[in-house]
Structures are given as structure tokens and as C-alpha cells.
Short mmCIF file of C-alpha atoms in Angstrom, two decimals:
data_model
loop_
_atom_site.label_atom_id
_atom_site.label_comp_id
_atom_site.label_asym_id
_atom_site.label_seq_id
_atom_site.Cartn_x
_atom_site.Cartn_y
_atom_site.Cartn_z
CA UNK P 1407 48.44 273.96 364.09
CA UNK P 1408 51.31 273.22 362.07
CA UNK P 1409 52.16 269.72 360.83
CA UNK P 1410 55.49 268.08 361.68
CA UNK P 1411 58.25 268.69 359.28
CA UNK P 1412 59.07 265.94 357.26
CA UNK P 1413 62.83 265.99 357.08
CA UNK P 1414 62.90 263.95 353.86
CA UNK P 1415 61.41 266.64 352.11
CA UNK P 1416 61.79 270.35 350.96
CA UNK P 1417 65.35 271.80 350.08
CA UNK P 1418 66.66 270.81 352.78
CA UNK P 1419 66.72 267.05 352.21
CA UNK P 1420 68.45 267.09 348.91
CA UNK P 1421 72.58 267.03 349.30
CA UNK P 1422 74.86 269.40 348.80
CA UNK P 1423 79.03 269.52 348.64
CA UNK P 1424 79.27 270.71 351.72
CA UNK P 1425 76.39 268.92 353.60
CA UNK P 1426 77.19 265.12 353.19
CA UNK P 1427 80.12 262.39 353.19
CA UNK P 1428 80.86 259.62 351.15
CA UNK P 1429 81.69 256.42 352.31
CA UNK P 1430 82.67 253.44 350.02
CA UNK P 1431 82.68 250.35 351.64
CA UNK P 1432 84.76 246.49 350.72
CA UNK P 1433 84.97 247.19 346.52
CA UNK P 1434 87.53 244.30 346.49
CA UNK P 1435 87.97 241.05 344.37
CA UNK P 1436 86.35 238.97 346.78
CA UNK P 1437 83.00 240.60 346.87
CA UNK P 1438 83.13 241.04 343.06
CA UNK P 1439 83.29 237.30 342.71
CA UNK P 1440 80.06 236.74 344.79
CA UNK P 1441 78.61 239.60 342.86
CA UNK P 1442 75.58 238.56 340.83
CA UNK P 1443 72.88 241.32 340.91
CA UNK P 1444 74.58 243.49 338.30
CA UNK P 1445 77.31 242.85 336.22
CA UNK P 1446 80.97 243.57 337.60
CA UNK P 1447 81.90 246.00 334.98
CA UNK P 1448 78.67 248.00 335.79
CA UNK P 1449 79.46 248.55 339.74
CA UNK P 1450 83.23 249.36 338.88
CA UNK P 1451 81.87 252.07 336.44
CA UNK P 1452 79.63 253.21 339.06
CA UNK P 1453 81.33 252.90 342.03
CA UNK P 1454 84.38 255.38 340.12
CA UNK P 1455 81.87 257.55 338.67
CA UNK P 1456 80.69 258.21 342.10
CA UNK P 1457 84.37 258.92 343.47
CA UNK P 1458 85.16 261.24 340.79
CA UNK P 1459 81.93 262.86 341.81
CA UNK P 1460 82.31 263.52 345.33
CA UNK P 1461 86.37 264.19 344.09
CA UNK P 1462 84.61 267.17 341.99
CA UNK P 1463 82.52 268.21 344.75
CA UNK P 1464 85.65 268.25 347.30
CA UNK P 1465 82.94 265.88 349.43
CA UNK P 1466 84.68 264.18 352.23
CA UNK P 1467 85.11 260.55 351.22
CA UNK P 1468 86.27 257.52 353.40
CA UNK P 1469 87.78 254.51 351.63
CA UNK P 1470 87.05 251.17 353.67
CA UNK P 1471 88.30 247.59 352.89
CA UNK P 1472 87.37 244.39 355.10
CA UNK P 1473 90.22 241.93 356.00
CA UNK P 1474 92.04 242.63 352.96
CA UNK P 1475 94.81 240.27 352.93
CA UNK P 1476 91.58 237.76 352.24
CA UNK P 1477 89.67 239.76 350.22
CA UNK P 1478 91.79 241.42 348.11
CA UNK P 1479 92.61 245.09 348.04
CA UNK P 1480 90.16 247.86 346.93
CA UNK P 1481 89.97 247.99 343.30
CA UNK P 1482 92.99 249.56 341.70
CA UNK P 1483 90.27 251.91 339.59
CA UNK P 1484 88.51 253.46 342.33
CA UNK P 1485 91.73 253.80 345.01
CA UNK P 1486 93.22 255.69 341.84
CA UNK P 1487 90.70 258.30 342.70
CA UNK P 1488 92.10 258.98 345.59
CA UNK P 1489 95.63 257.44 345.72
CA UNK P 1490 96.80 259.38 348.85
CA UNK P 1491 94.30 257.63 350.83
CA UNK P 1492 94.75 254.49 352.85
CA UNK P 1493 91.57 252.16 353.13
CA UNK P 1494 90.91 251.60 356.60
CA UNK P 1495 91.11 247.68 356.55
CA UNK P 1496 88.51 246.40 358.88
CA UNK P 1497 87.50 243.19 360.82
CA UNK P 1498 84.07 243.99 361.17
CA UNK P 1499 81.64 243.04 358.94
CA UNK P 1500 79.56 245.71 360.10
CA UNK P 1501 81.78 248.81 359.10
CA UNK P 1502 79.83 251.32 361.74
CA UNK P 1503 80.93 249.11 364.36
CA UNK P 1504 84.83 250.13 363.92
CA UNK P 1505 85.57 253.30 365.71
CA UNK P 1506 88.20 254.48 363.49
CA UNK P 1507 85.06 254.96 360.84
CA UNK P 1508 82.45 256.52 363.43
CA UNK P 1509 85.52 259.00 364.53
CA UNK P 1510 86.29 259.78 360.77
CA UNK P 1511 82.35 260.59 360.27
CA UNK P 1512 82.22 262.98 363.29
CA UNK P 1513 85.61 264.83 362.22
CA UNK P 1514 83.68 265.49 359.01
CA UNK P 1515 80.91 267.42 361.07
CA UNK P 1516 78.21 265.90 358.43
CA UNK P 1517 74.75 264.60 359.25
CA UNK P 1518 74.01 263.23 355.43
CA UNK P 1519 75.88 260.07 354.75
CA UNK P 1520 76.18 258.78 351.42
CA UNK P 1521 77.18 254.76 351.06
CA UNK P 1522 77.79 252.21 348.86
CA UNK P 1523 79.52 248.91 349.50
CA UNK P 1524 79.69 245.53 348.47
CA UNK P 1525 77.91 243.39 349.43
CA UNK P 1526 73.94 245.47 349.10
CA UNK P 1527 72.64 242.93 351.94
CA UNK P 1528 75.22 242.59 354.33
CA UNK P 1529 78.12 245.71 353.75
CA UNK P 1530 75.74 248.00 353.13
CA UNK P 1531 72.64 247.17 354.90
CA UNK P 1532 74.30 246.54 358.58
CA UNK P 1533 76.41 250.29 358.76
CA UNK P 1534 73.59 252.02 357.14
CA UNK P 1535 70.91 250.44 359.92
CA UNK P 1536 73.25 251.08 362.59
CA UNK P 1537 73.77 254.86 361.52
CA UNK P 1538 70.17 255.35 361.10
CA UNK P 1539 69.83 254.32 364.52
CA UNK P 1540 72.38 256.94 365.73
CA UNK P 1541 70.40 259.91 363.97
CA UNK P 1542 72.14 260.11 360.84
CA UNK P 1543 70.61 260.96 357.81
CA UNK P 1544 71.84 258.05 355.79
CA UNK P 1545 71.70 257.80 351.79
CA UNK P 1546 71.97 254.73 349.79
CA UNK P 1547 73.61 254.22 346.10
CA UNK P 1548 71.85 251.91 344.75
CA UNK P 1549 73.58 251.46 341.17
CA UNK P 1550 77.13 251.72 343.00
CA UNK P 1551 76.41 248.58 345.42
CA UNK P 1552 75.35 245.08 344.32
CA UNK P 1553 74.35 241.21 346.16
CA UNK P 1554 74.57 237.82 345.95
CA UNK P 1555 71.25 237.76 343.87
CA UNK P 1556 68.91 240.26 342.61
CA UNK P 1557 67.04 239.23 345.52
CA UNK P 1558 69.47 239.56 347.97
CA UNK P 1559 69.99 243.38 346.56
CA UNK P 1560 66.18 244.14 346.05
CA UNK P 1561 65.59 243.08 349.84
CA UNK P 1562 68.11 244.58 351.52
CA UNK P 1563 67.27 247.80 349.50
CA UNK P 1564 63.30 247.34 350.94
CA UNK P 1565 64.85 246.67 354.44
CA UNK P 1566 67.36 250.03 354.55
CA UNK P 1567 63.81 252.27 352.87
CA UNK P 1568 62.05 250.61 355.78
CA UNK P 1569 64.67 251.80 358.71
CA UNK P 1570 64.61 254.78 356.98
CA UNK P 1571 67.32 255.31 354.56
CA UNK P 1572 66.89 257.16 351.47
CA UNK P 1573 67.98 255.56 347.86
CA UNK P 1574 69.76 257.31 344.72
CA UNK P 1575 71.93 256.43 341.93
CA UNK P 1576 75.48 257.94 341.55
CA UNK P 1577 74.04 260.19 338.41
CA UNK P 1578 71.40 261.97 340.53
CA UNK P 1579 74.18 262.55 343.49
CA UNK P 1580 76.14 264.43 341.10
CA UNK P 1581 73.15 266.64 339.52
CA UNK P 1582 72.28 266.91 343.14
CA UNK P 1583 75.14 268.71 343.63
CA UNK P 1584 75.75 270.69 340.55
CA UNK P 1585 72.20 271.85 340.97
CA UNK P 1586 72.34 274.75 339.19
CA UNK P 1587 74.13 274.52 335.42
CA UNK P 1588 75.60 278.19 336.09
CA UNK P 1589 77.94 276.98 338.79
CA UNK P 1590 80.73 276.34 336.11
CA UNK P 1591 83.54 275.55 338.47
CA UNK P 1592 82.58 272.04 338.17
CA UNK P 1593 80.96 271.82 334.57
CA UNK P 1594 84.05 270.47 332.41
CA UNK P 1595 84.25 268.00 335.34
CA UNK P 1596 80.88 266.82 335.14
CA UNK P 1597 80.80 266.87 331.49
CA UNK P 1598 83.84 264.71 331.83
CA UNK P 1599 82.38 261.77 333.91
CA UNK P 1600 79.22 262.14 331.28
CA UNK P 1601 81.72 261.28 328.79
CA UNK P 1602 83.32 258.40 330.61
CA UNK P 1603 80.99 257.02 332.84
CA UNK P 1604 77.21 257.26 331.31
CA UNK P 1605 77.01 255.00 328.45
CA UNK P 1606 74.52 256.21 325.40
CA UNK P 1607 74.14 259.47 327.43
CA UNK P 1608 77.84 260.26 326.82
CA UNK P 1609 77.93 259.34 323.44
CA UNK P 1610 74.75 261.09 322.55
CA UNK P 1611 76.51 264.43 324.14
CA UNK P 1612 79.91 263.48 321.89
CA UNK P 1613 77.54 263.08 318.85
CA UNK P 1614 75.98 266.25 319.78
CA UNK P 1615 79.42 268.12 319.75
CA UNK P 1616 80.71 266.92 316.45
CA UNK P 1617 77.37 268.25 315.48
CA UNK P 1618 77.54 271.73 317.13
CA UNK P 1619 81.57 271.86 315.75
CA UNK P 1620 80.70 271.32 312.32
CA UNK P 1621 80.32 274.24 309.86
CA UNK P 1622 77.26 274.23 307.42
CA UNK P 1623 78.19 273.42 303.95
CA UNK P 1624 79.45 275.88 301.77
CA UNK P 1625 76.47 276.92 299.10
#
């Protein structure tokens, strides 16, 4: 007898570019100002790291704002990323419950659904229960969404694993894409956001070029 499949696992549960959508949910002043599980300049760095990613990638990506002319408009770094695209400006808290996002999502044809939002417990927890519920496969960014508290993150990141959802960091959605260092269509890009967006990593890899570039001394 063969045992059930576990859909979480094998090569068929890690993402691809054409396999998954992005969407970015209420990155706006007024949810930075409650933020207090990370620092702000951390989840902007993140948040636009992850963009530029799934810009790379050419993965569908949905920008979503709630009640703006309260809470501010999405943050002028990450709409920069894609500045042809209008937030949709919701009134829901939950953002699976407006039907201009659930139509967007089935347009895209995509089963895998990467979020992030602001706030971790609330933003992000209520859209990614409700998809789960719906049978999508529904992926969490951990490092690109923040709470109230570390608690308030930490929990609601417990509660989404517990309904099902499956947590990564907006460095491993990018490798999970490249996958394999001979693509080279997207390696400048990639080494790009290494250099902008990963900290010691990208200044370790700068270091490491000045090295490579410079010629032995002359004996």
C-alpha cells in the first residue's frame, strides 16, 4: 500500500516563477507606527527585497492597501517597484474577503500564494486562514511581515503553521526560485538585491570582488 502524499514535501512543494503569486498586503505608515516586532527599517528592506524578487522572477504580484486615506499610502519604496500598479485600497481588514483580490488570484491561475502584510497577527493571519480554507497552498514571509509585539508576531506565526501555512524568509523565496546558479538570466539581478538588500552577506560578496579584481603584486 502506498502512503498518502504529503503535499508539503518533495519537488513539488518548493516554488517556482511560474507556480506562485505574491501578494503584499497594508505596508503603509500607519501599520509601521504600531510596528514593534522588528525594526521599521528591517521590514522596508525586506518587504522591497521581496518585490524586486518576484519583479526578477516576472511572479505575479498584487499590491494591497487598507483604507488608505487613514493609513497612509503604501510605502513610496516598495510601490516604486512596481509604479504602474495601483494598490487595491480595501475596507476589509481581512484582505481575502474583498473580491477584487480573490478575482485577481484566480486570473493568475496559481495555487501557491506567497504573503506578507502588516500587521503578522491580524493582515496576515486572517487572508492567509481564509485561503487555506479555500485549498490554496498558502506561504508565509516571515522576515517581510511584523506585529504589535514579538508576541503578537510569534503567535500568529504558530497559529497560520497550525492551519497549515508554510513559513519562509524573502532570501530563501528568491534561491527558491533561482534554484539552479546556471540559469543566468536572473544572476546579475540576484547578485544585485545581495548587494542592496542582505547586510554582511552583501558586503562580504563586495569584499570578495575587490579581492577577485585585484592583480597579485608585481615580484
Amino acid at each position: 500500500m502506498n502512503a498518502p502524499q504529503n503535499p508539503k514535501a518533495g519537488l513539488g512543494a518548493l516554488l517556482t516563477p511560474d507556480n506562485c503569486a505574491l501578494i503584499l498586503i497594508d505596508h503603509q505608515p500607519f501599520q509601521f507606527a504600531g510596528l514593534r516586532s522588528h525594526d521599521t527599517q528591517t521590514i522596508i528592506n525586506n518587504v522591497v527585497a521581496l518585490a524586486k524578487t518576484a519583479k526578477t522572477f516576472g511572479v505575479p504580484t498584487l499590491l494591497t492597501t487598507v483604507v488608505e486615506a487613514r493609513g497612509g499610502y503604501l510605502i513610496p519604496q516598495l510601490q516604486a517597484v512596481f509604479p504602474e500598479q495601483k494598490p487595491i485600497d480595501r475596507t476589509f481588514i481581512n484582505t481575502w474577503e474583498d473580491a477584487r483580490v480573490v478575482e485577481w488570484v484566480k486570473k493568475t491561475g496559481k495555487k501557491k500564494i506567497v504573503m506578507a502584510a502588516l500587521w503578522t497577527e491580524i493582515c496576515l493571519a486572517f487572508p492567509v486562514i481564509h485561503a487555506l480554507g479555500e485549498g490554496y497552498e498558502v506561504y508565509i514571509v516571515t522576515d517581510a511581515s511584523g506585529g504589535v509585539s514579538v508576541e503578537a508576531h510569534e503567535v500568529a506565526i504558530q497559529r497560520m503553521i497550525q492551519a497549515g501555512a508554510v513559513p519562509l524568509t524573502w532570501m530563501v523565496f528568491g534561491s527558491e526560485l533561482q534554484r539552479d546558479w546556471a540559469r543566468t538570466a536572473t544572476l546579475s539581478d540576484m547578485a544585485k538585491l545581495m548587494l542592496e538588500h542582505m547586510g554582511n552577506v552583501g558586503t562580504s560578496y563586495t569584499w570578495e570582488q575587490q579581492l577577485l579584481a585585484t592583480p597579485p603584486p608585481a615580484k
